[in-house]
Tab-separated table of C-alpha atoms in Angstrom:
chain	number	residue	atom	x	y	z
Q	1	MET	CA	-40.663	22.806	37.064
Q	2	ALA	CA	-38.357	21.104	34.654
Q	3	ASP	CA	-35.159	19.604	35.932
Q	4	GLU	CA	-32.357	21.981	34.932
Q	5	ASN	CA	-29.658	19.319	35.196
Q	6	PRO	CA	-29.758	16.663	32.483
Q	7	ASN	CA	-29.690	13.025	33.478
Q	8	MET	CA	-26.146	11.748	33.881
Q	9	ASP	CA	-26.914	8.628	31.827
Q	10	ASP	CA	-28.099	10.804	28.962
Q	11	MET	CA	-24.870	12.785	29.143
Q	12	ASP	CA	-22.846	9.569	28.981
Q	13	ASP	CA	-24.790	8.503	25.885
Q	14	MET	CA	-24.187	11.863	24.273
Q	15	ASP	CA	-20.455	11.625	24.930
Q	16	ASP	CA	-20.195	8.248	23.181
Q	17	ASP	CA	-20.306	9.718	19.689
Q	18	VAL	CA	-18.351	12.920	20.317
Q	19	PRO	CA	-14.791	12.970	18.975
Q	20	ILE	CA	-12.265	12.978	21.823
Q	21	GLN	CA	-9.744	15.793	21.959
Q	22	ASP	CA	-6.173	14.768	22.596
Q	23	GLU	CA	-4.984	17.325	25.139
Q	24	GLU	CA	-1.283	16.815	24.401
Q	25	ALA	CA	-1.386	16.567	20.602
Q	26	GLY	CA	-4.371	18.845	20.159
Q	27	GLU	CA	-5.915	16.494	17.615
Q	28	ALA	CA	-9.381	14.995	17.576
Q	29	THR	CA	-9.557	11.235	17.637
Q	30	ALA	CA	-12.144	8.876	16.202
Q	31	PRO	CA	-15.304	8.428	18.327
Q	32	ILE	CA	-15.009	4.924	19.774
Q	33	ARG	CA	-17.452	4.917	22.733
Q	34	GLY	CA	-15.155	6.866	25.011
Q	35	LYS	CA	-11.960	5.243	23.675
Q	36	SER	CA	-9.683	6.610	21.005
Q	37	VAL	CA	-7.931	4.770	18.199
Q	38	LYS	CA	-5.687	7.043	16.174
Q	39	PRO	CA	-5.699	10.806	15.738
Q	40	TYR	CA	-7.225	11.881	12.454
Q	41	GLY	CA	-3.883	13.436	11.534
Q	42	ALA	CA	-2.044	10.136	11.967
Q	43	ALA	CA	-4.686	8.289	9.948
Q	44	LEU	CA	-4.404	10.913	7.216
Q	45	ILE	CA	-0.638	10.413	7.055
Q	46	SER	CA	-1.173	6.664	6.587
Q	47	VAL	CA	-3.623	7.298	3.762
Q	48	MET	CA	-1.247	9.754	2.079
Q	49	PHE	CA	1.649	7.294	2.219
Q	50	ALA	CA	-0.546	4.558	0.734
Q	51	ALA	CA	-1.832	6.875	-2.019
Q	52	PHE	CA	1.680	8.032	-3.003
Q	53	ALA	CA	2.883	4.417	-2.979
Q	54	PHE	CA	0.031	3.295	-5.231
Q	55	ILE	CA	0.646	6.107	-7.725
Q	56	CYS	CA	4.401	5.451	-7.882
Q	57	SER	CA	3.831	1.697	-8.116
Q	58	THR	CA	1.365	1.920	-10.994
Q	59	ALA	CA	3.491	4.433	-12.905
Q	60	SER	CA	6.629	2.305	-12.577
Q	61	SER	CA	5.020	-1.046	-13.393
Q	62	TYR	CA	3.465	0.090	-16.663
Q	63	SER	CA	6.082	2.559	-17.827
Q	64	CYS	CA	8.266	1.958	-20.867
Q	65	SER	CA	11.170	3.661	-19.065
Q	66	PHE	CA	11.992	1.327	-16.183
Q	67	VAL	CA	15.656	1.000	-17.215
Q	68	ARG	CA	17.827	2.659	-19.865
Q	69	LEU	CA	20.473	1.048	-22.013
Q	70	SER	CA	23.238	3.345	-23.238
Q	71	VAL	CA	24.513	1.971	-26.552
Q	72	ARG	CA	28.199	2.837	-27.011
Q	73	VAL	CA	30.517	2.021	-29.938
Q	74	GLY	CA	34.185	2.304	-30.693
Q	75	GLU	CA	37.211	2.257	-28.433
Q	76	SER	CA	36.321	5.669	-27.073
Q	77	GLY	CA	32.922	4.390	-26.053
Q	78	SER	CA	31.024	7.217	-27.684
Q	79	THR	CA	27.283	6.967	-27.108
Q	80	LEU	CA	25.312	5.990	-30.175
Q	81	GLY	CA	21.887	6.204	-28.570
Q	82	PHE	CA	19.634	5.101	-25.765
Q	83	MET	CA	17.033	2.405	-25.337
Q	84	THR	CA	14.436	2.640	-22.580
Q	85	ARG	CA	12.790	-0.577	-21.447
Q	86	GLY	CA	9.938	-1.312	-19.093
Q	87	ILE	CA	8.450	-4.415	-17.508
Q	88	TRP	CA	5.834	-4.947	-20.211
Q	89	GLY	CA	7.254	-3.057	-23.191
Q	90	GLY	CA	10.056	-0.830	-24.371
Q	91	GLN	CA	12.510	-0.058	-27.140
Q	92	VAL	CA	14.099	-3.161	-28.632
Q	93	THR	CA	16.476	-1.089	-30.792
Q	94	PRO	CA	17.498	2.586	-30.621
Q	95	PHE	CA	15.188	5.204	-32.109
Q	96	ARG	CA	12.220	2.812	-32.005
Q	97	THR	CA	8.928	3.507	-30.262
Q	98	CYS	CA	7.789	1.577	-27.210
Q	99	SER	CA	6.444	-1.838	-28.158
Q	100	LYS	CA	5.830	-5.282	-26.677
Q	101	TYR	CA	8.738	-7.663	-26.400
Q	102	SER	CA	9.146	-10.843	-28.371
Q	103	GLY	CA	9.711	-14.175	-26.663
Q	104	ASP	CA	13.502	-13.923	-27.060
Q	105	TYR	CA	13.708	-11.134	-24.494
Q	106	ILE	CA	11.555	-12.760	-21.818
Q	107	ASP	CA	13.526	-14.757	-19.255
Q	108	ALA	CA	12.706	-15.998	-15.741
Q	109	LEU	CA	13.657	-12.721	-14.078
Q	110	THR	CA	11.439	-10.758	-16.448
Q	111	ARG	CA	8.520	-13.095	-15.711
Q	112	THR	CA	9.156	-12.670	-11.984
Q	113	SER	CA	9.110	-8.897	-12.323
Q	114	ARG	CA	5.883	-9.067	-14.329
Q	115	ALA	CA	4.191	-11.413	-11.855
Q	116	PHE	CA	4.940	-9.201	-8.867
Q	117	SER	CA	3.940	-6.056	-10.749
Q	118	VAL	CA	0.499	-7.621	-11.256
Q	119	LEU	CA	0.298	-8.750	-7.610
Q	120	VAL	CA	1.238	-5.347	-6.224
Q	121	THR	CA	-1.278	-3.674	-8.537
Q	122	ILE	CA	-4.113	-5.953	-7.395
Q	123	LEU	CA	-3.258	-5.762	-3.698
Q	124	GLY	CA	-2.597	-2.026	-3.857
Q	125	THR	CA	-5.938	-1.426	-5.565
Q	126	MET	CA	-7.696	-3.417	-2.831
Q	127	CYS	CA	-5.917	-1.355	-0.161
Q	128	MET	CA	-6.980	1.932	-1.749
Q	129	LEU	CA	-10.589	0.767	-2.097
Q	130	MET	CA	-10.605	-0.237	1.572
Q	131	VAL	CA	-9.216	3.167	2.543
Q	132	PHE	CA	-12.026	5.028	0.793
Q	133	MET	CA	-14.740	2.659	2.029
Q	134	LEU	CA	-13.596	2.959	5.636
Q	135	TYR	CA	-14.473	6.640	5.724
Q	136	SER	CA	-18.113	5.662	6.239
Q	137	ALA	CA	-17.476	2.470	8.208
Q	138	PRO	CA	-18.264	2.015	11.930
Q	139	PRO	CA	-15.299	2.475	14.303
Q	140	ARG	CA	-15.181	-1.231	15.201
Q	141	LEU	CA	-14.604	-2.126	11.556
Q	142	ILE	CA	-12.019	0.626	11.154
Q	143	ARG	CA	-9.868	-0.749	13.965
Q	144	ALA	CA	-9.926	-4.312	12.639
Q	145	SER	CA	-9.369	-3.188	9.044
Q	146	MET	CA	-6.359	-1.002	9.864
Q	147	ILE	CA	-4.531	-4.108	11.088
Q	148	SER	CA	-5.162	-6.032	7.868
Q	149	MET	CA	-4.387	-2.968	5.748
Q	150	GLY	CA	-1.056	-2.521	7.514
Q	151	ASN	CA	-0.143	-6.127	6.724
Q	152	SER	CA	-1.275	-5.644	3.107
Q	153	CYS	CA	0.946	-2.586	2.738
Q	154	MET	CA	3.924	-4.602	3.973
Q	155	PHE	CA	3.195	-7.291	1.375
Q	156	CYS	CA	2.945	-4.550	-1.271
Q	157	CYS	CA	6.357	-3.308	-0.121
Q	158	LEU	CA	7.815	-6.782	-0.651
Q	159	PHE	CA	6.108	-7.314	-4.022
Q	160	GLN	CA	7.158	-3.878	-5.233
Q	161	GLY	CA	10.777	-4.560	-4.367
Q	162	LEU	CA	10.691	-7.800	-6.355
Q	163	THR	CA	9.701	-5.907	-9.518
Q	164	LEU	CA	13.328	-4.738	-9.535
Q	165	CYS	CA	14.229	-8.238	-10.743
Q	166	LEU	CA	14.015	-6.653	-14.191
Q	167	ILE	CA	17.416	-5.008	-13.638
Q	168	PRO	CA	19.563	-8.209	-13.865
Q	169	SER	CA	17.281	-9.705	-16.541
Q	170	ASN	CA	17.867	-10.006	-20.293
Q	171	LEU	CA	16.203	-6.629	-20.744
Q	172	CYS	CA	18.881	-4.801	-18.782
Q	173	LYS	CA	22.209	-5.999	-17.349
Q	174	GLY	CA	21.788	-9.473	-18.840
Q	175	SER	CA	21.227	-8.089	-22.335
Q	176	SER	CA	23.588	-9.244	-25.065
Q	177	ILE	CA	24.152	-5.594	-25.953
Q	178	VAL	CA	25.529	-4.918	-22.471
Q	179	THR	CA	27.529	-8.120	-22.010
Q	180	ALA	CA	29.174	-8.002	-25.457
Q	181	SER	CA	30.153	-4.321	-25.536
Q	182	THR	CA	30.923	-1.280	-23.442
Q	183	SER	CA	27.247	-0.411	-23.242
Q	184	SER	CA	25.625	-0.067	-19.844
Q	185	CYS	CA	22.200	-0.389	-18.249
Q	186	GLU	CA	21.063	2.223	-15.746
Q	187	LEU	CA	17.990	2.907	-13.655
Q	188	ASP	CA	15.454	5.115	-15.384
Q	189	ILE	CA	12.378	6.894	-14.049
Q	190	GLY	CA	10.366	3.659	-13.721
Q	191	ALA	CA	12.900	1.924	-11.456
Q	192	LYS	CA	13.313	5.070	-9.379
Q	193	LEU	CA	9.541	5.314	-8.929
Q	194	SER	CA	9.519	1.659	-7.909
Q	195	ILE	CA	12.080	2.362	-5.192
Q	196	CYS	CA	9.989	5.321	-4.010
Q	197	ALA	CA	6.938	3.052	-3.922
Q	198	VAL	CA	8.825	0.542	-1.736
Q	199	VAL	CA	9.592	3.307	0.760
Q	200	PHE	CA	6.024	4.669	0.736
Q	201	TRP	CA	4.466	1.188	1.139
Q	202	PHE	CA	6.770	0.531	4.086
Q	203	PHE	CA	5.888	3.776	5.870
Q	204	ALA	CA	2.188	3.245	5.129
Q	205	GLY	CA	2.358	-0.189	6.757
Q	206	CYS	CA	4.279	1.157	9.778
Q	207	THR	CA	1.868	4.043	10.400
Q	208	MET	CA	-1.137	1.709	10.108
Q	209	ALA	CA	0.304	-0.728	12.654
Q	210	PRO	CA	-1.915	-0.824	15.763
Q	211	THR	CA	-0.712	0.159	19.215
Q	212	PRO	CA	-0.996	-2.309	22.132
Q	213	ASP	CA	-4.068	-0.410	23.390
Q	214	GLU	CA	-5.730	-0.761	20.001
Q	215	MET	CA	-4.942	-4.473	19.872
Q	216	GLU	CA	-6.500	-4.869	23.315
Q	217	MET	CA	-9.626	-3.037	22.160
Q	218	VAL	CA	-9.890	-5.286	19.124
Q	219	ARG	CA	-9.583	-8.387	21.296
Q	220	GLU	CA	-12.233	-7.093	23.686
Q	221	GLU	CA	-14.629	-6.376	20.841
Q	222	GLN	CA	-14.019	-9.786	19.291
Q	223	GLU	CA	-14.740	-11.498	22.620
Q	224	LYS	CA	-17.854	-9.371	23.084
Q	225	PHE	CA	-19.045	-10.184	19.571
Q	226	ILE	CA	-18.496	-13.914	20.098
Q	227	ALA	CA	-20.388	-13.734	23.391
Q	228	GLU	CA	-23.303	-11.963	21.673
Q	229	VAL	CA	-23.395	-14.604	18.938
Q	230	ASP	CA	-23.359	-17.410	21.495
Q	231	ALA	CA	-26.121	-15.729	23.459
Q	232	ALA	CA	-28.220	-15.340	20.308
Q	233	LYS	CA	-27.733	-19.013	19.439
Q	234	ALA	CA	-28.716	-20.052	22.971
Q	235	GLU	CA	-31.842	-17.884	22.719
Q	236	VAL	CA	-32.794	-19.530	19.439
Q	237	ASP	CA	-32.243	-22.998	20.884
Q	238	ARG	CA	-34.456	-22.206	23.877
Q	239	GLY	CA	-37.159	-20.874	21.563
């Protein structure tokens, strides 16, 4: 007669890969051999913040409407027209289409804004690729990667904020049009998207930050991995 009760060891093995239900939050957590990392809902929020930040960052960095110069004439300051300018191109004179700038418009602040727009694009792209690749990654890799991704998002937050160096540059408040007349330079859609990206990158980094329990699990796994490597080397040396 077959044993009606399954072996307890088999049941433990079966439970290793079953998502754990958080009784208080009611959310399933990632299967980590009986230990949980983050609820799927919390991980999804992190991914959404990072995705929104990347979209806003890319749109602001390569838009021709980062700032807007209002050209005013006369004592009354009546508005003659507008000029929209971006990090890489914009309107040099009113009623002109978006085009690349000549060397006269490029100062140190503009170069700084351009450099950090490239850095945040590269790092943000790497973060998004890691997010999509981690969907099929083993849990051990997910835990370690979330730590590095959180740090990367914080760097993206810093780099994105430094793209706002365009505002005091020769393309905006430092422009001869603004300093020699009653004209003004204001934030346009590109700068506003950049500010939104700063906020989203910051929240993405905060939500990806590991808890103390997760850090302890990572340390335990690293020590276990090192011990396995040392044991394998010792086995090879004995052979």
